[in-house]
XYZ file of C-alpha atoms in Angstrom:
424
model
C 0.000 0.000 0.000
C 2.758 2.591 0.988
C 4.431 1.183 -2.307
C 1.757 2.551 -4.509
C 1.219 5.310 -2.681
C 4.687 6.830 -3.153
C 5.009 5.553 -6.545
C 1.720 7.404 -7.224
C 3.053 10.685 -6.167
C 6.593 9.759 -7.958
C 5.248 9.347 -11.485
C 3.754 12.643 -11.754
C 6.849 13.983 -10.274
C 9.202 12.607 -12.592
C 6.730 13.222 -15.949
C 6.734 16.899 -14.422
C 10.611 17.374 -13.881
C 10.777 15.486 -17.559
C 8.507 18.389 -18.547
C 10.460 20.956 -17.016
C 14.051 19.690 -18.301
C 12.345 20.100 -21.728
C 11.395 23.006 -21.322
C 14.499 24.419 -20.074
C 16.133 22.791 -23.002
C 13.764 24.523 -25.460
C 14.859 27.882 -23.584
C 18.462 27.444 -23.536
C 18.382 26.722 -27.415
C 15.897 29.751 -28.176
C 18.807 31.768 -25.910
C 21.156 30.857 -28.431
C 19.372 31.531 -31.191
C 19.008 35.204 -29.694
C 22.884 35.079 -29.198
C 23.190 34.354 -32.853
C 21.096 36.965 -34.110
C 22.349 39.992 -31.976
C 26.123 38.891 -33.180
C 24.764 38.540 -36.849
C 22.821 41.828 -36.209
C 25.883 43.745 -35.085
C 28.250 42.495 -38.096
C 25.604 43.315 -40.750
C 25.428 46.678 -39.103
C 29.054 47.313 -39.298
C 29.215 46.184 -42.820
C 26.306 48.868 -43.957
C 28.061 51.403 -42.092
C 31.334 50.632 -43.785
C 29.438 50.508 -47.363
C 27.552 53.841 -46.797
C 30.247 55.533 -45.644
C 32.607 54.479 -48.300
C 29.575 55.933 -50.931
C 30.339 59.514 -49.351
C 28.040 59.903 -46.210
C 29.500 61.165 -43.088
C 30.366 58.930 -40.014
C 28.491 61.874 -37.764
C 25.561 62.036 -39.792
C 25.024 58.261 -39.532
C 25.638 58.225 -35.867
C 23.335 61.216 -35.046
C 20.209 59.619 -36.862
C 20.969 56.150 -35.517
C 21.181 57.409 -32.317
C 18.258 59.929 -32.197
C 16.250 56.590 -33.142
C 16.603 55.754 -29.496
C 13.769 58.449 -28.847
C 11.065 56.059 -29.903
C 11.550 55.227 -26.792
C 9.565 57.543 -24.865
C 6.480 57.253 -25.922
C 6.626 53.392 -25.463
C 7.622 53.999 -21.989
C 4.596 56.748 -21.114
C 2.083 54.005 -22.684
C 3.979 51.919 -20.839
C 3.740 54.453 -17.323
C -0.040 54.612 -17.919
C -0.861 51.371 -18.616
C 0.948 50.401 -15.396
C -0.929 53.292 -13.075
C -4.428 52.342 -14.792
C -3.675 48.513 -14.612
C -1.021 48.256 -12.635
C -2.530 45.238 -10.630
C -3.642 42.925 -13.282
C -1.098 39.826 -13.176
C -0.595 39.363 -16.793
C 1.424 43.149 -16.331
C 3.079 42.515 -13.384
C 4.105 38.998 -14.486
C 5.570 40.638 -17.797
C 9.512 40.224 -17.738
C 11.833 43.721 -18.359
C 13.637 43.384 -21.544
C 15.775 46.734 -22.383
C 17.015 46.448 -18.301
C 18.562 43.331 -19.072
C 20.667 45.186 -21.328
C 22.214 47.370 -19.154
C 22.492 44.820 -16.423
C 23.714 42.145 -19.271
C 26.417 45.060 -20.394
C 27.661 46.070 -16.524
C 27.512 41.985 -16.099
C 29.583 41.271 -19.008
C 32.316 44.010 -19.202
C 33.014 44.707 -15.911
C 32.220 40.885 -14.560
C 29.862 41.153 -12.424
C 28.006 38.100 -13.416
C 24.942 38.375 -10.909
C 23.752 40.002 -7.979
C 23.600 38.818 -4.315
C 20.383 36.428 -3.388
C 18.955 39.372 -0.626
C 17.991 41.533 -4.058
C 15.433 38.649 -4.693
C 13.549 40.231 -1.527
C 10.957 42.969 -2.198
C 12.306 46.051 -2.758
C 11.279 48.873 0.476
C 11.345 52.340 0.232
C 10.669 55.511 1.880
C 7.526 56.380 0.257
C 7.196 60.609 -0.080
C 10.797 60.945 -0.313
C 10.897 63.248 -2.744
C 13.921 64.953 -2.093
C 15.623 61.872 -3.457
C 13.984 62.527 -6.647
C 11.414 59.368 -6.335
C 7.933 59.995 -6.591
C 4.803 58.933 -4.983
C 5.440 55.294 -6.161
C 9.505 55.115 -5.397
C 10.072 55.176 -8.692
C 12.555 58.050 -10.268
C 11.412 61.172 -11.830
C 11.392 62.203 -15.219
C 13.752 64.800 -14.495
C 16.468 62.393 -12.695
C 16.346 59.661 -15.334
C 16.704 62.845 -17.735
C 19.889 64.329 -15.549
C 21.336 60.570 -15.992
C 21.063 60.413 -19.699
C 22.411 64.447 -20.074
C 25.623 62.846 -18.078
C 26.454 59.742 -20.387
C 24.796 61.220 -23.450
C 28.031 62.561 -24.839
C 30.474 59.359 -24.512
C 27.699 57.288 -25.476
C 27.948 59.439 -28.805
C 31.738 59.368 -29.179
C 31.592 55.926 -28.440
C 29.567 55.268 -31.778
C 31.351 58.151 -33.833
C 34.935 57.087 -33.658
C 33.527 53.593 -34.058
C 31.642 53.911 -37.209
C 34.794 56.315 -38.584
C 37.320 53.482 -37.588
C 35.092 51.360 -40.330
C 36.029 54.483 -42.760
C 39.241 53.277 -42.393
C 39.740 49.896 -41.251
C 38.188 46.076 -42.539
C 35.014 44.988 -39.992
C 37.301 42.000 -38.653
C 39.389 44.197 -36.999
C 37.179 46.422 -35.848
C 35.251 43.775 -34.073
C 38.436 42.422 -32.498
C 39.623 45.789 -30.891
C 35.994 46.739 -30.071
C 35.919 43.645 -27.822
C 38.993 45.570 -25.689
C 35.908 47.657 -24.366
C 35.779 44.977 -21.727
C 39.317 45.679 -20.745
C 38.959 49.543 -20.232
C 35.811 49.178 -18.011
C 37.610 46.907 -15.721
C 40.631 49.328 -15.587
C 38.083 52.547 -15.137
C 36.049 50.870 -12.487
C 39.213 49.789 -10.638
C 40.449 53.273 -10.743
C 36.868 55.025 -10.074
C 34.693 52.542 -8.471
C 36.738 50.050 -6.611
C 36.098 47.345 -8.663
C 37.501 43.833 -7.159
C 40.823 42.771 -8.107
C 41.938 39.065 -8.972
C 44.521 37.357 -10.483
C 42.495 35.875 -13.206
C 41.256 39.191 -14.400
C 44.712 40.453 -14.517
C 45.908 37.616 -16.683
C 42.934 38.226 -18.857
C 43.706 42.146 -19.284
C 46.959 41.425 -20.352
C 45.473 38.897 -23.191
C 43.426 41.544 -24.040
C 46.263 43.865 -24.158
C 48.646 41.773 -26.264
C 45.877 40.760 -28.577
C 45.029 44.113 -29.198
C 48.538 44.816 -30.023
C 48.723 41.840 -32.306
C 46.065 42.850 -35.067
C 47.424 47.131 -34.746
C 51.270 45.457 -35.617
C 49.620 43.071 -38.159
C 47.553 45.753 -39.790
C 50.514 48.402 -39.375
C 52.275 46.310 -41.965
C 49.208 46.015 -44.353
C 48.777 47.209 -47.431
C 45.972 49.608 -47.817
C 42.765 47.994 -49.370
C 39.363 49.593 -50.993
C 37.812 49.199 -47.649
C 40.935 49.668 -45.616
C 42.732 52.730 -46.876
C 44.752 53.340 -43.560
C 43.983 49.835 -41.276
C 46.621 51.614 -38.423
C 43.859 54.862 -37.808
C 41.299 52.467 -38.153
C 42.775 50.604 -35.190
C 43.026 53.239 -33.346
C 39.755 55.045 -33.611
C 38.582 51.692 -32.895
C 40.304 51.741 -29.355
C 39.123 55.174 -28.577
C 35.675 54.005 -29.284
C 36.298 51.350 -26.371
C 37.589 53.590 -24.220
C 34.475 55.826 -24.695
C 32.178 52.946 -24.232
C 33.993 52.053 -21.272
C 33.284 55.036 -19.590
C 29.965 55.249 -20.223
C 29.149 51.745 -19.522
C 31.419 53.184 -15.573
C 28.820 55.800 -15.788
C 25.600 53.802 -15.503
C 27.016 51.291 -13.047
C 27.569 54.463 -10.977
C 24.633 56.442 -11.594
C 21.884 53.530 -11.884
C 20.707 52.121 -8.684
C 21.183 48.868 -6.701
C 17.581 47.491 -5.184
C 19.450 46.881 -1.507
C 20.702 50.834 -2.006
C 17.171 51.768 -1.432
C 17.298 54.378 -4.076
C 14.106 53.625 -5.840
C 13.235 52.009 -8.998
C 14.238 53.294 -12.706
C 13.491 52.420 -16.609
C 15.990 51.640 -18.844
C 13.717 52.428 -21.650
C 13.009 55.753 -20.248
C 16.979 56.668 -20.100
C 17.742 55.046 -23.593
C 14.805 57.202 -24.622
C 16.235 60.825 -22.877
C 19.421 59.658 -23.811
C 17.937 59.820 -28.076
C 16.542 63.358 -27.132
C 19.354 64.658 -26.011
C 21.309 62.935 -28.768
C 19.051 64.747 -31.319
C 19.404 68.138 -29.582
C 22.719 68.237 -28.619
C 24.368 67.057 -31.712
C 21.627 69.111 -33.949
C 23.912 71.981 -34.949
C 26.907 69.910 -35.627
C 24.323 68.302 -38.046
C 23.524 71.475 -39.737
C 27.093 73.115 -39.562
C 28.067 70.093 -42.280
C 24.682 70.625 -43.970
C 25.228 74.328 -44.442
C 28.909 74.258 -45.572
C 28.207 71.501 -47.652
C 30.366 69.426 -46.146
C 27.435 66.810 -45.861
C 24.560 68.302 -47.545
C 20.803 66.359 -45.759
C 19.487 66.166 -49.538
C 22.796 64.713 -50.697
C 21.556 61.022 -48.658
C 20.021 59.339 -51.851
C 16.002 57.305 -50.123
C 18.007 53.895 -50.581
C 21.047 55.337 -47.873
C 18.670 56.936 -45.862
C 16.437 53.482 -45.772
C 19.834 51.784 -45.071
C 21.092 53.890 -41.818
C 17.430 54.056 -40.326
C 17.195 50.328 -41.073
C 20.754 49.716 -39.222
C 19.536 52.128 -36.321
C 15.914 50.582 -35.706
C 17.600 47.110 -36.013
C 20.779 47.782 -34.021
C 20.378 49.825 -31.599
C 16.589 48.883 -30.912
C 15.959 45.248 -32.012
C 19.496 44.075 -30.929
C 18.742 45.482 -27.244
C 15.501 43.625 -27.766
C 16.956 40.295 -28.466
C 19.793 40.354 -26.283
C 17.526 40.916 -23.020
C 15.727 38.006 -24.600
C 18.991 35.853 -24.517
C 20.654 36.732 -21.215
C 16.891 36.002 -19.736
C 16.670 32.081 -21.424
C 20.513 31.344 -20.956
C 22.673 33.297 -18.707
C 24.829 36.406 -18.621
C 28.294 34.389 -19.277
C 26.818 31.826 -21.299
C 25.317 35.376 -23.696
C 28.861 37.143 -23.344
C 31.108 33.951 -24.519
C 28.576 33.569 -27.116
C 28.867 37.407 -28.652
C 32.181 35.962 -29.133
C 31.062 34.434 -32.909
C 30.868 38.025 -34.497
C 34.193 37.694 -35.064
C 34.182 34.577 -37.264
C 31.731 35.978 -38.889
C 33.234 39.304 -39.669
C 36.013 37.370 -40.865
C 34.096 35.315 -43.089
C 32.391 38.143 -44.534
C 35.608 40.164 -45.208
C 36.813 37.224 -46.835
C 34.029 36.844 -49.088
C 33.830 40.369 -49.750
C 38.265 40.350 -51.093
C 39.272 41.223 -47.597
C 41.051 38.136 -46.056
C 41.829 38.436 -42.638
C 46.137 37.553 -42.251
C 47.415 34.959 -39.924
C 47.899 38.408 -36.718
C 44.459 38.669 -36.880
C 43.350 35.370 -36.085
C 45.850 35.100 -33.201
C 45.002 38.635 -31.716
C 41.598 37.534 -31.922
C 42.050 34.417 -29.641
C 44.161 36.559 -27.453
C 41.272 39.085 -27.157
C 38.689 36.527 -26.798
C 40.108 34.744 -24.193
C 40.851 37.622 -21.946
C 37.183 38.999 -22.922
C 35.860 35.538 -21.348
C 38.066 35.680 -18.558
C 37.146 39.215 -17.642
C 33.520 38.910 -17.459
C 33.284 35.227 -16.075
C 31.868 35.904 -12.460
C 34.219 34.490 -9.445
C 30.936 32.921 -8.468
C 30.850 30.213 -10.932
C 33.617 28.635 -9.060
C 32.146 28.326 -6.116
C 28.995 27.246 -6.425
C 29.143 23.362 -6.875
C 28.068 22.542 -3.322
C 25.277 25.496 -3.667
C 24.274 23.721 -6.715
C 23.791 20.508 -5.580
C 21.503 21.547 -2.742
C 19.488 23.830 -4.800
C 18.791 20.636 -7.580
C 17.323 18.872 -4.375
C 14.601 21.253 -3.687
C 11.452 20.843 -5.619
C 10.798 22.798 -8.825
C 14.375 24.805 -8.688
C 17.326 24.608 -10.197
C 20.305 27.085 -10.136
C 20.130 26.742 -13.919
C 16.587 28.594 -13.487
C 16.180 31.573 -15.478
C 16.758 35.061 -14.083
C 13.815 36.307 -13.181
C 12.685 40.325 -12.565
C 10.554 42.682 -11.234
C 8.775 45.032 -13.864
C 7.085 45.010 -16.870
C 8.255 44.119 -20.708
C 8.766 47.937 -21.736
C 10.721 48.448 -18.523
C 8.802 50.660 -17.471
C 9.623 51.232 -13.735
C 12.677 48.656 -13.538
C 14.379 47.374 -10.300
C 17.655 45.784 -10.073
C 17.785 42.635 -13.205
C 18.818 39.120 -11.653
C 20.964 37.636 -13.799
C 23.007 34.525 -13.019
């Protein structure tokens, strides 16, 4: 009798945990196939930068329309706002994951290796309601006006950042580019460990100097190249490719310090409210340097022919808006490392494609890149992962968990009033 009574409750258990493996499984692979698109995403973007440029158009004019795009934005996020304060307690809102957080969280995750957060943020977030001197309102979430002051202070790198990146493709093949853009993980670390006190280890050490000696690797190797059609002068092209990480480094510094931490108490934010201020400033900022080229001709707004205008709002909707999309989607169905190592395939296939297109990458190239890589991986794999075996192994006994669980938030799909992401 007790025999058929615990193998009653077994088989249901088992067919459940079968169900749940599988669907893990179907989660992990959908991950991946995020992974794959955001990489192929990126590379096709670089390559129509590189082709519209070469036809004549400037580097700043592409950047200020791409980035301007990040505006649509806003008006997602105030549907988004009143949706919440109308129907803020039906579950199918609340239940909703945050996507564009996930990209901030997946970016401070990944370049400066901070893989997760500490199992206390999974506890409800409290706050001093009325605290409006802290710029929160009635809700604890921020203010239009802080989120706004936020986006004024990184708007500018976050700018540079994309300039001298999409003029290093002016000058230098996409392989390349990719390579030395990966260094970006190497100047956070540094910055933070200046600015922010950002933990020291051995491991990361030995992966900066990878980094470092890969990135030297493809300059030398391009140094000696001849120039190409696509790579008139591969040495500036390195180089405005390593200010661009050094740019994106600092801005990536800036959020970590400016964006909140839920056991900070400092209320709750959007990311697609800041990605949205940050387009509007973009747009007004960067406006007259826009109209200084149009009106000395130097790039004239009626020169763009429809099919290069299609082709830079195309890249900008897709890249800067889809790929933040899709991304989110993959750090949420795999995991922040398993998403960073696998950003890692761009450069095959920016390789591939220069190859195709006459533009072979030479022997430096490949073994910078594995130096880069490498020290990328080792740089943004969190200490955590090494000590967790026991933890795991307890967790897998508890019913209906597993530390290979997906992250899980609290907010809504626009991220509209976003608290801290949980990423593992």
């Amino acid at each position: 009798g007790e025999r058929s009574v615990s193998s009653s409750l077994f088989i249901p258990s088992l067919i459940g945990n079968q169900r749940d493996m599988s669907r893990k499984a179907w989660r992990w692979v959908l991950g991946l196939i995020y992974i794959f698109a955001v990489a192929t995403i990126w590379i096709a973007a670089s390559f129509v930068v590189q082709s519209v440029v070469d036809a004549g158009v400037s580097p700043f004019l592409i950047t200020f329309i791409c980035n301007s795009l990040f505006v649509v934005y806003l008006p997602l996020f105030e549907i988004g706002r009143y949706l919440e304060d109308s129907y803020g307690s039906l579950m199918f809102w609340r239940n909703k994951r945050s996507h564009l957080l996930e990209l901030v969280e997946s970016d401070k995750a990944v370049l400066l290796g901070q893989g997760g957060v500490k199992s206390d943020r999974l506890e409800s977030l409290e706050l001093e309601v009325g605290s409006g001197g802290k710029g929160l309102d009635e809700k604890g979430r921020w203010t239009r006006l802080r989120v706004a002051k936020v986006s004024l202070v990184i708007c500018p790198f976050w700018f540079l950042a994309q300039l001298t990146f999409n003029l290093s493709l002016k000058y230098t093949t996409v392989t390349s580019n990719t390579i030395l853009s990966s260094s970006s993980s190497l100047f956070t670390f540094l910055v933070s460990l200046i600015f922010l006190g950002e933990k020291f280890t051995w491991l990361k050490l030995i992966s900066v100097l990878l980094c470092m000696s890969g990135t030297i690797i493809v300059s030398l190797g391009d140094s000696e190249s001849n120039s190409t059609a696509t790579a008139k002068n591969p040495l500036l092209g390195d180089v405005l490719s390593l200010i661009s990480a050094v740019f994106y480094a600092v801005y990536i510094t800036l959020i970590r310090k400016n964006l909140p931490d839920d056991d900070e108490g400092s209320g709750r934010f959007s990311m697609a409210q800041l990605l949205g201020f940050l387009g509007l400033f973009n747009f007004f900022i960067f406006l007259p340097g826009a109209l200084i080229l149009n009106f000395t001709k130097r790039e004239r707004f009626n020169a763009l022919t429809s099919k290069q205008l299609g082709l830079v709002v195309g890249k900008g909707l897709l890249d800067n808006v889809l790929s933040d999309y899709l991304w989110a989607k993959a750090v949420l169905l795999t995991a922040t490392t398993v998403a960073s190592a696998g950003l890692t395939i761009q450069v095959p296939l920016a390789a591939i494609v220069d190859s195709l297109s006459g533009n072979k990458p030479s022997f430096t190239d490949f073994i910078g890149a594995v130096a880069v890589m490498v020290g990328f991986a080792g740089i943004n794999i969190p200490l955590e992962m090494f000590y967790r075996s026991k933890e795991t192994s307890i967790i897998e006994l508890e019913p209906g968990t597993s530390f290979t669980d997906p992250p899980q938030v609290v907010s809504d799909s626009i991220g509209v009033d976003s608290s801290e992401t949980l990423v593992s």
